[in-house]
Amino acid sequence: MSELESPVDDLLISEDQANNLTYFAFAKGNKAEPLLAPTKASIGALPDVLAGRYHLERLLGAGGMGAVYRARDLLHEQFGDPDPYIALKILSEEFAESPDASALLYSEFALTRRLRHDNVVRAHTFEVDTDCQRAFITMEYMRGLTLDKLLCERPMGLPWKELRDIVLPLLDTLAYAHRRGVLHGDLKPSNVMLSEDGLRLFDFGLGQAEEGTLPGLPHLSRERFNAWTPGYAAPELLEGQPLSASADVYGVACVIYELASGKHPFRRLPSTQARDEHLERELHAPKNLAKHGWTALQTALSFNPAERNITAAQLRDALGATSSWLQRLRLRA
């Protein structure tokens, strides 16, 4: 596995590349006008050291509201920590003075911190640099390969044994998050990493706590904020409905199908367009997927949330189950 790091100039995205990333939009009335992910101009100048402690080294990637850097924790380094590296996510320049954007960043920190699971990235701190007035969060620095990079290397998809070793932990993790009242909101291959320590689900920046979970978090109107990755967001999200566990299931089902076949189930089209063009009629069971899991995956890929009546835990059980003929064979033995 390769370490996900490149020189800053290589990872600062162009305007054209920004079109392929998650949109973050401020809605005006009933229409959302997407703002593109940060580019060289919008990230802005940052000091070499934030909060007197975190030395920025490399830009790892940019998203809808900010950027993620590899940083060196100078305090830990001073006390002899042999691995003082962290990941640091900071708001981009255009959002730096937005109280709502800072609240969303804190929400990401709080949601991630609530999930104490081996397959969820570990959040460390939420801080504000007083000199540049930028809010940021620090997290564990992961070394590994994201699933979108893996798919580039495996264009025909993964055989069932390899697929199972990724899909089952991913669904276990999502089911755990849902039990804890946390919705992810942006499940896609680039937000899942195969790290040195196993699978990691990260980037809860578009996530949300379910009703009654973390009641102290700021309640930002979902009418003002709309966020989506069109190829992985369920149709109801693109149409302005609130985030739900069912929408997460749709996103993870798209990821699973893509891992199994090497192709996105709906040609990477926005799900509303795929629905309107009836692309579900073209779906076929991927050859690499265990046959006993196809019905459940089809259900999870339903455009209609009323027909998507399966949870992450149920999808995991269906994919993890031993096929009936093999069960009978074992019983005979």
Coordinates of C-alpha atoms in Angstrom, one line a residue:
M1 CA 0.0 0.0 0.0
S2 CA 1.2 3.5 -0.8
E3 CA 1.2 6.4 1.5
L4 CA -1.3 9.0 0.4
E5 CA 0.9 12.0 0.3
S6 CA 2.2 14.2 -2.5
P7 CA 3.8 17.6 -2.8
V8 CA 1.4 20.4 -2.1
D9 CA 1.3 21.7 -5.7
D10 CA 0.4 18.2 -7.0
L11 CA -2.6 17.9 -4.7
L12 CA -4.0 21.4 -4.9
I13 CA -6.8 20.8 -7.3
S14 CA -7.7 22.7 -10.5
E15 CA -11.0 24.3 -11.2
D16 CA -11.9 21.4 -13.6
Q17 CA -10.9 18.7 -11.1
A18 CA -13.0 20.4 -8.4
N19 CA -16.1 19.6 -10.5
N20 CA -15.6 15.9 -9.6
L21 CA -15.6 16.4 -5.8
T22 CA -18.3 16.7 -3.3
Y23 CA -20.4 19.9 -3.7
F24 CA -21.1 22.1 -0.7
A25 CA -23.9 24.5 -1.4
F26 CA -25.6 27.3 0.5
A27 CA -29.2 27.2 -0.6
K28 CA -30.9 30.4 -1.8
G29 CA -34.6 29.9 -1.5
N30 CA -35.4 26.5 -3.0
K31 CA -32.4 26.4 -5.2
A32 CA -28.9 25.3 -4.2
E33 CA -26.0 26.9 -5.9
P34 CA -22.9 24.6 -5.4
L35 CA -19.6 26.0 -4.3
L36 CA -16.7 24.0 -5.6
A37 CA -14.0 22.4 -3.5
P38 CA -11.1 24.6 -2.5
T39 CA -8.5 25.4 -5.2
K40 CA -5.1 27.1 -4.9
A41 CA -6.9 30.4 -4.6
S42 CA -9.5 29.5 -2.0
I43 CA -7.3 27.5 0.4
G44 CA -5.4 30.7 1.2
A45 CA -2.1 31.3 2.9
L46 CA -1.5 29.4 6.1
P47 CA 1.3 29.7 8.7
D48 CA 3.8 26.9 8.8
V49 CA 2.8 26.2 12.4
L50 CA -0.8 26.3 13.7
A51 CA -1.6 26.9 17.4
G52 CA 2.1 27.0 18.1
R53 CA 2.1 23.2 17.9
Y54 CA 1.2 21.7 14.5
H55 CA 3.8 22.0 11.7
L56 CA 2.0 21.7 8.3
E57 CA 4.0 19.4 6.0
R58 CA 1.9 18.2 3.1
L59 CA -1.5 18.7 1.7
L60 CA -3.3 15.3 1.5
G61 CA -6.5 16.5 -0.1
A62 CA -9.2 19.1 -0.4
G63 CA -13.0 18.8 0.1
G64 CA -16.1 20.9 0.1
M65 CA -15.2 23.1 3.1
G66 CA -11.5 22.8 3.6
A67 CA -8.3 20.8 3.3
V68 CA -6.5 18.0 5.1
Y69 CA -2.8 18.2 5.8
R70 CA -0.2 15.9 7.2
A71 CA 1.2 17.8 10.2
R72 CA 3.9 17.1 12.8
D73 CA 2.9 17.5 16.4
L74 CA 5.8 19.5 17.8
L75 CA 4.8 18.9 21.4
H76 CA 4.8 15.1 21.0
E77 CA 8.0 15.3 19.0
Q78 CA 9.6 17.3 21.8
F79 CA 8.8 14.5 24.3
G80 CA 10.3 11.8 22.0
D81 CA 7.3 10.4 20.2
P82 CA 8.8 8.4 17.3
D83 CA 5.7 9.0 15.2
P84 CA 4.4 12.5 15.9
Y85 CA 2.4 12.8 12.7
I86 CA -1.3 13.7 12.6
A87 CA -3.9 14.6 10.0
L88 CA -5.2 18.2 10.3
K89 CA -8.4 19.3 8.7
I90 CA -8.8 23.1 8.4
L91 CA -11.5 25.3 6.9
S92 CA -10.8 27.0 3.6
E93 CA -10.4 30.7 3.3
E94 CA -14.0 31.5 2.1
F95 CA -15.5 29.6 5.1
A96 CA -13.0 30.8 7.7
E97 CA -15.2 33.6 9.0
S98 CA -18.5 31.6 8.7
P99 CA -19.9 30.6 12.2
D100 CA -22.0 28.0 10.5
A101 CA -19.0 26.4 8.8
S102 CA -17.1 26.3 12.1
A103 CA -20.1 24.7 13.7
L104 CA -20.2 22.1 10.9
L105 CA -16.5 21.3 11.4
Y106 CA -17.1 21.0 15.2
S107 CA -20.0 18.7 14.4
E108 CA -17.7 16.5 12.3
F109 CA -15.3 16.3 15.3
A110 CA -18.1 15.5 17.7
L111 CA -19.6 12.8 15.5
T112 CA -16.3 11.1 14.9
R113 CA -15.3 11.3 18.5
R114 CA -18.5 9.6 19.5
L115 CA -17.6 6.5 17.5
R116 CA -15.1 4.4 19.4
H117 CA -14.6 1.7 16.8
D118 CA -11.4 0.2 15.4
N119 CA -12.6 0.9 11.8
V120 CA -13.4 4.6 12.4
V121 CA -10.7 7.3 12.1
R122 CA -9.8 8.6 15.6
A123 CA -10.4 12.3 16.2
H124 CA -8.0 14.0 18.6
T125 CA -8.9 17.7 19.1
F126 CA -10.9 20.7 17.9
E127 CA -8.9 23.9 17.9
V128 CA -8.7 27.5 16.6
D129 CA -5.5 29.2 15.6
T130 CA -5.7 32.7 17.1
D131 CA -3.4 34.2 14.5
C132 CA -5.1 33.2 11.3
Q133 CA -8.5 32.7 12.9
R134 CA -9.1 29.3 11.3
A135 CA -10.8 26.4 13.1
F136 CA -9.3 22.9 12.6
I137 CA -9.5 19.4 13.9
T138 CA -6.7 16.9 14.4
M139 CA -7.0 13.2 13.7
E140 CA -4.9 10.1 13.5
Y141 CA -2.7 10.1 10.4
M142 CA -3.6 7.1 8.3
R143 CA -1.2 5.4 5.9
G144 CA -2.8 3.3 3.3
L145 CA -4.9 3.1 0.1
T146 CA -8.4 4.6 -0.3
L147 CA -10.9 2.4 -2.2
D148 CA -11.0 4.8 -5.2
K149 CA -7.3 4.2 -5.6
L150 CA -7.8 0.5 -5.2
L151 CA -10.4 0.5 -7.9
C152 CA -8.0 2.2 -10.3
E153 CA -5.6 -0.8 -9.7
R154 CA -8.4 -3.4 -9.9
P155 CA -10.6 -2.2 -12.8
M156 CA -12.4 -5.6 -13.0
G157 CA -13.4 -5.6 -9.3
L158 CA -12.3 -7.8 -6.5
P159 CA -12.8 -11.6 -6.2
W160 CA -15.3 -12.6 -3.5
K161 CA -12.7 -13.5 -0.8
E162 CA -11.0 -10.1 -1.0
L163 CA -14.3 -8.3 -1.5
R164 CA -15.8 -9.9 1.7
D165 CA -12.8 -8.9 3.7
I166 CA -13.5 -5.2 2.9
V167 CA -17.3 -5.2 2.7
L168 CA -18.1 -7.0 5.9
P169 CA -16.0 -4.7 8.1
L170 CA -17.3 -1.7 6.3
L171 CA -20.9 -2.7 6.9
D172 CA -20.1 -3.6 10.5
T173 CA -18.7 -0.1 11.0
L174 CA -21.7 1.6 9.4
A175 CA -24.1 -0.5 11.4
Y176 CA -22.2 0.5 14.6
A177 CA -22.4 4.2 13.7
H178 CA -26.2 3.9 13.1
R179 CA -26.6 2.2 16.5
R180 CA -24.8 5.1 18.0
G181 CA -27.1 7.5 16.3
V182 CA -24.5 8.8 13.8
L183 CA -25.2 9.2 10.1
H184 CA -22.3 9.5 7.7
G185 CA -23.8 11.3 4.8
D186 CA -21.0 10.9 2.2
L187 CA -20.2 7.2 1.7
K188 CA -18.0 6.8 -1.3
P189 CA -14.8 5.0 -2.2
S190 CA -12.5 7.9 -1.4
N191 CA -13.8 8.1 2.2
V192 CA -12.8 4.5 3.0
M193 CA -9.2 3.5 3.5
L194 CA -7.4 0.2 3.8
S195 CA -4.7 1.3 6.3
E196 CA -1.9 -0.5 8.0
D197 CA -4.2 -1.1 10.9
G198 CA -7.2 -2.3 8.9
L199 CA -10.1 -0.6 7.2
R200 CA -10.9 3.0 8.2
L201 CA -14.1 5.0 7.6
F202 CA -13.5 8.7 7.7
D203 CA -14.8 12.1 6.7
F204 CA -18.0 12.7 8.7
G205 CA -18.1 16.3 7.5
L206 CA -21.5 15.8 5.9
G207 CA -22.7 13.6 8.8
Q208 CA -25.5 14.3 11.2
A209 CA -26.6 13.0 14.6
E210 CA -30.0 11.4 14.7
E211 CA -32.7 12.9 16.9
G212 CA -31.8 12.6 20.6
T213 CA -28.1 12.0 19.9
L214 CA -25.6 14.6 20.9
P215 CA -28.4 17.2 21.7
G216 CA -25.8 19.9 22.5
L217 CA -24.6 20.1 18.9
P218 CA -25.6 23.3 17.0
H219 CA -28.8 22.7 15.0
L220 CA -28.1 24.0 11.6
S221 CA -31.1 24.3 9.2
R222 CA -30.8 21.6 6.5
E223 CA -32.7 24.1 4.3
R224 CA -29.6 26.3 4.3
F225 CA -27.1 23.6 3.7
N226 CA -27.2 21.0 1.0
A227 CA -24.3 18.6 0.5
W228 CA -23.9 15.7 -1.9
T229 CA -21.7 13.6 -4.0
P230 CA -24.1 13.1 -6.9
G231 CA -23.1 9.6 -7.9
Y232 CA -23.4 8.2 -4.3
A233 CA -26.2 10.3 -2.7
A234 CA -29.7 8.7 -2.6
P235 CA -32.3 10.5 -4.7
E236 CA -34.2 11.8 -1.7
L237 CA -31.0 13.7 -0.6
L238 CA -30.7 15.3 -4.0
E239 CA -34.3 16.4 -3.7
G240 CA -33.8 18.1 -0.4
Q241 CA -34.9 15.4 2.0
P242 CA -33.1 15.0 5.3
L243 CA -30.2 12.6 5.8
S244 CA -31.2 9.2 7.0
A245 CA -29.7 5.8 7.7
S246 CA -31.5 4.5 4.6
A247 CA -29.6 7.1 2.5
D248 CA -26.3 5.8 4.0
V249 CA -27.3 2.3 3.0
Y250 CA -27.8 3.5 -0.6
G251 CA -24.3 5.0 -0.7
V252 CA -22.6 2.0 0.8
A253 CA -24.5 -0.3 -1.7
C254 CA -23.1 1.7 -4.6
V255 CA -19.6 1.3 -3.1
I256 CA -20.1 -2.5 -2.7
Y257 CA -21.4 -2.9 -6.3
E258 CA -18.4 -0.9 -7.6
L259 CA -15.9 -3.0 -5.6
A260 CA -17.5 -6.2 -6.9
S261 CA -17.8 -5.2 -10.6
G262 CA -15.2 -2.5 -11.1
K263 CA -18.1 -0.3 -12.3
H264 CA -20.5 2.1 -10.7
P265 CA -24.0 0.7 -10.7
F266 CA -25.5 3.7 -12.5
R267 CA -22.6 5.0 -14.6
R268 CA -21.8 7.6 -12.0
L269 CA -24.9 9.6 -12.9
P270 CA -26.7 11.5 -10.2
S271 CA -29.2 9.1 -8.7
T272 CA -32.2 11.3 -9.6
Q273 CA -31.1 11.1 -13.3
A274 CA -30.4 7.3 -13.0
R275 CA -33.9 6.8 -11.5
D276 CA -35.6 8.9 -14.2
E277 CA -33.7 6.9 -16.9
H278 CA -34.7 3.6 -15.2
L279 CA -31.1 2.4 -15.1
E280 CA -32.1 -0.1 -12.4
R281 CA -33.4 -2.2 -15.2
E282 CA -29.8 -2.6 -16.5
L283 CA -28.4 -3.9 -13.2
H284 CA -27.0 -7.4 -13.2
A285 CA -25.4 -9.3 -10.4
P286 CA -21.6 -8.8 -10.4
K287 CA -19.8 -12.0 -11.1
N288 CA -17.6 -11.5 -8.0
L289 CA -20.5 -11.1 -5.6
A290 CA -21.7 -14.2 -3.8
K291 CA -25.1 -15.1 -5.3
H292 CA -26.8 -15.3 -1.9
G293 CA -26.2 -11.5 -1.4
W294 CA -27.5 -10.1 -4.6
T295 CA -31.2 -9.7 -3.6
A296 CA -30.2 -7.8 -0.5
L297 CA -27.8 -5.6 -2.5
Q298 CA -30.5 -4.9 -5.1
T299 CA -32.8 -3.8 -2.3
A300 CA -30.1 -1.5 -0.9
L301 CA -29.7 0.1 -4.3
S302 CA -33.4 0.9 -4.6
F303 CA -34.1 4.5 -5.7
N304 CA -37.3 4.6 -3.7
P305 CA -36.5 4.8 0.0
A306 CA -39.8 3.0 0.8
E307 CA -38.5 0.0 -1.2
R308 CA -35.0 0.3 0.3
N309 CA -36.2 -1.5 3.4
I310 CA -32.9 -2.9 4.6
T311 CA -30.5 -1.7 7.3
A312 CA -26.7 -1.8 7.2
A313 CA -26.7 -4.6 9.7
Q314 CA -29.2 -6.7 7.6
L315 CA -27.1 -6.1 4.4
R316 CA -24.1 -7.2 6.3
D317 CA -25.8 -10.4 7.5
A318 CA -27.0 -11.1 4.0
L319 CA -23.6 -10.7 2.4
G320 CA -21.9 -12.5 5.3
A321 CA -24.2 -15.5 5.4
T322 CA -23.1 -18.8 4.0
S323 CA -25.2 -19.9 1.0
S324 CA -27.9 -22.4 1.7
W325 CA -26.5 -25.2 -0.4
L326 CA -23.1 -24.9 1.3
Q327 CA -24.9 -24.9 4.7
R328 CA -26.7 -28.2 3.8
L329 CA -23.4 -29.7 2.6
R330 CA -21.7 -28.9 5.9
L331 CA -24.7 -30.4 7.8
R332 CA -24.3 -33.7 5.9
A333 CA -20.6 -33.8 6.7

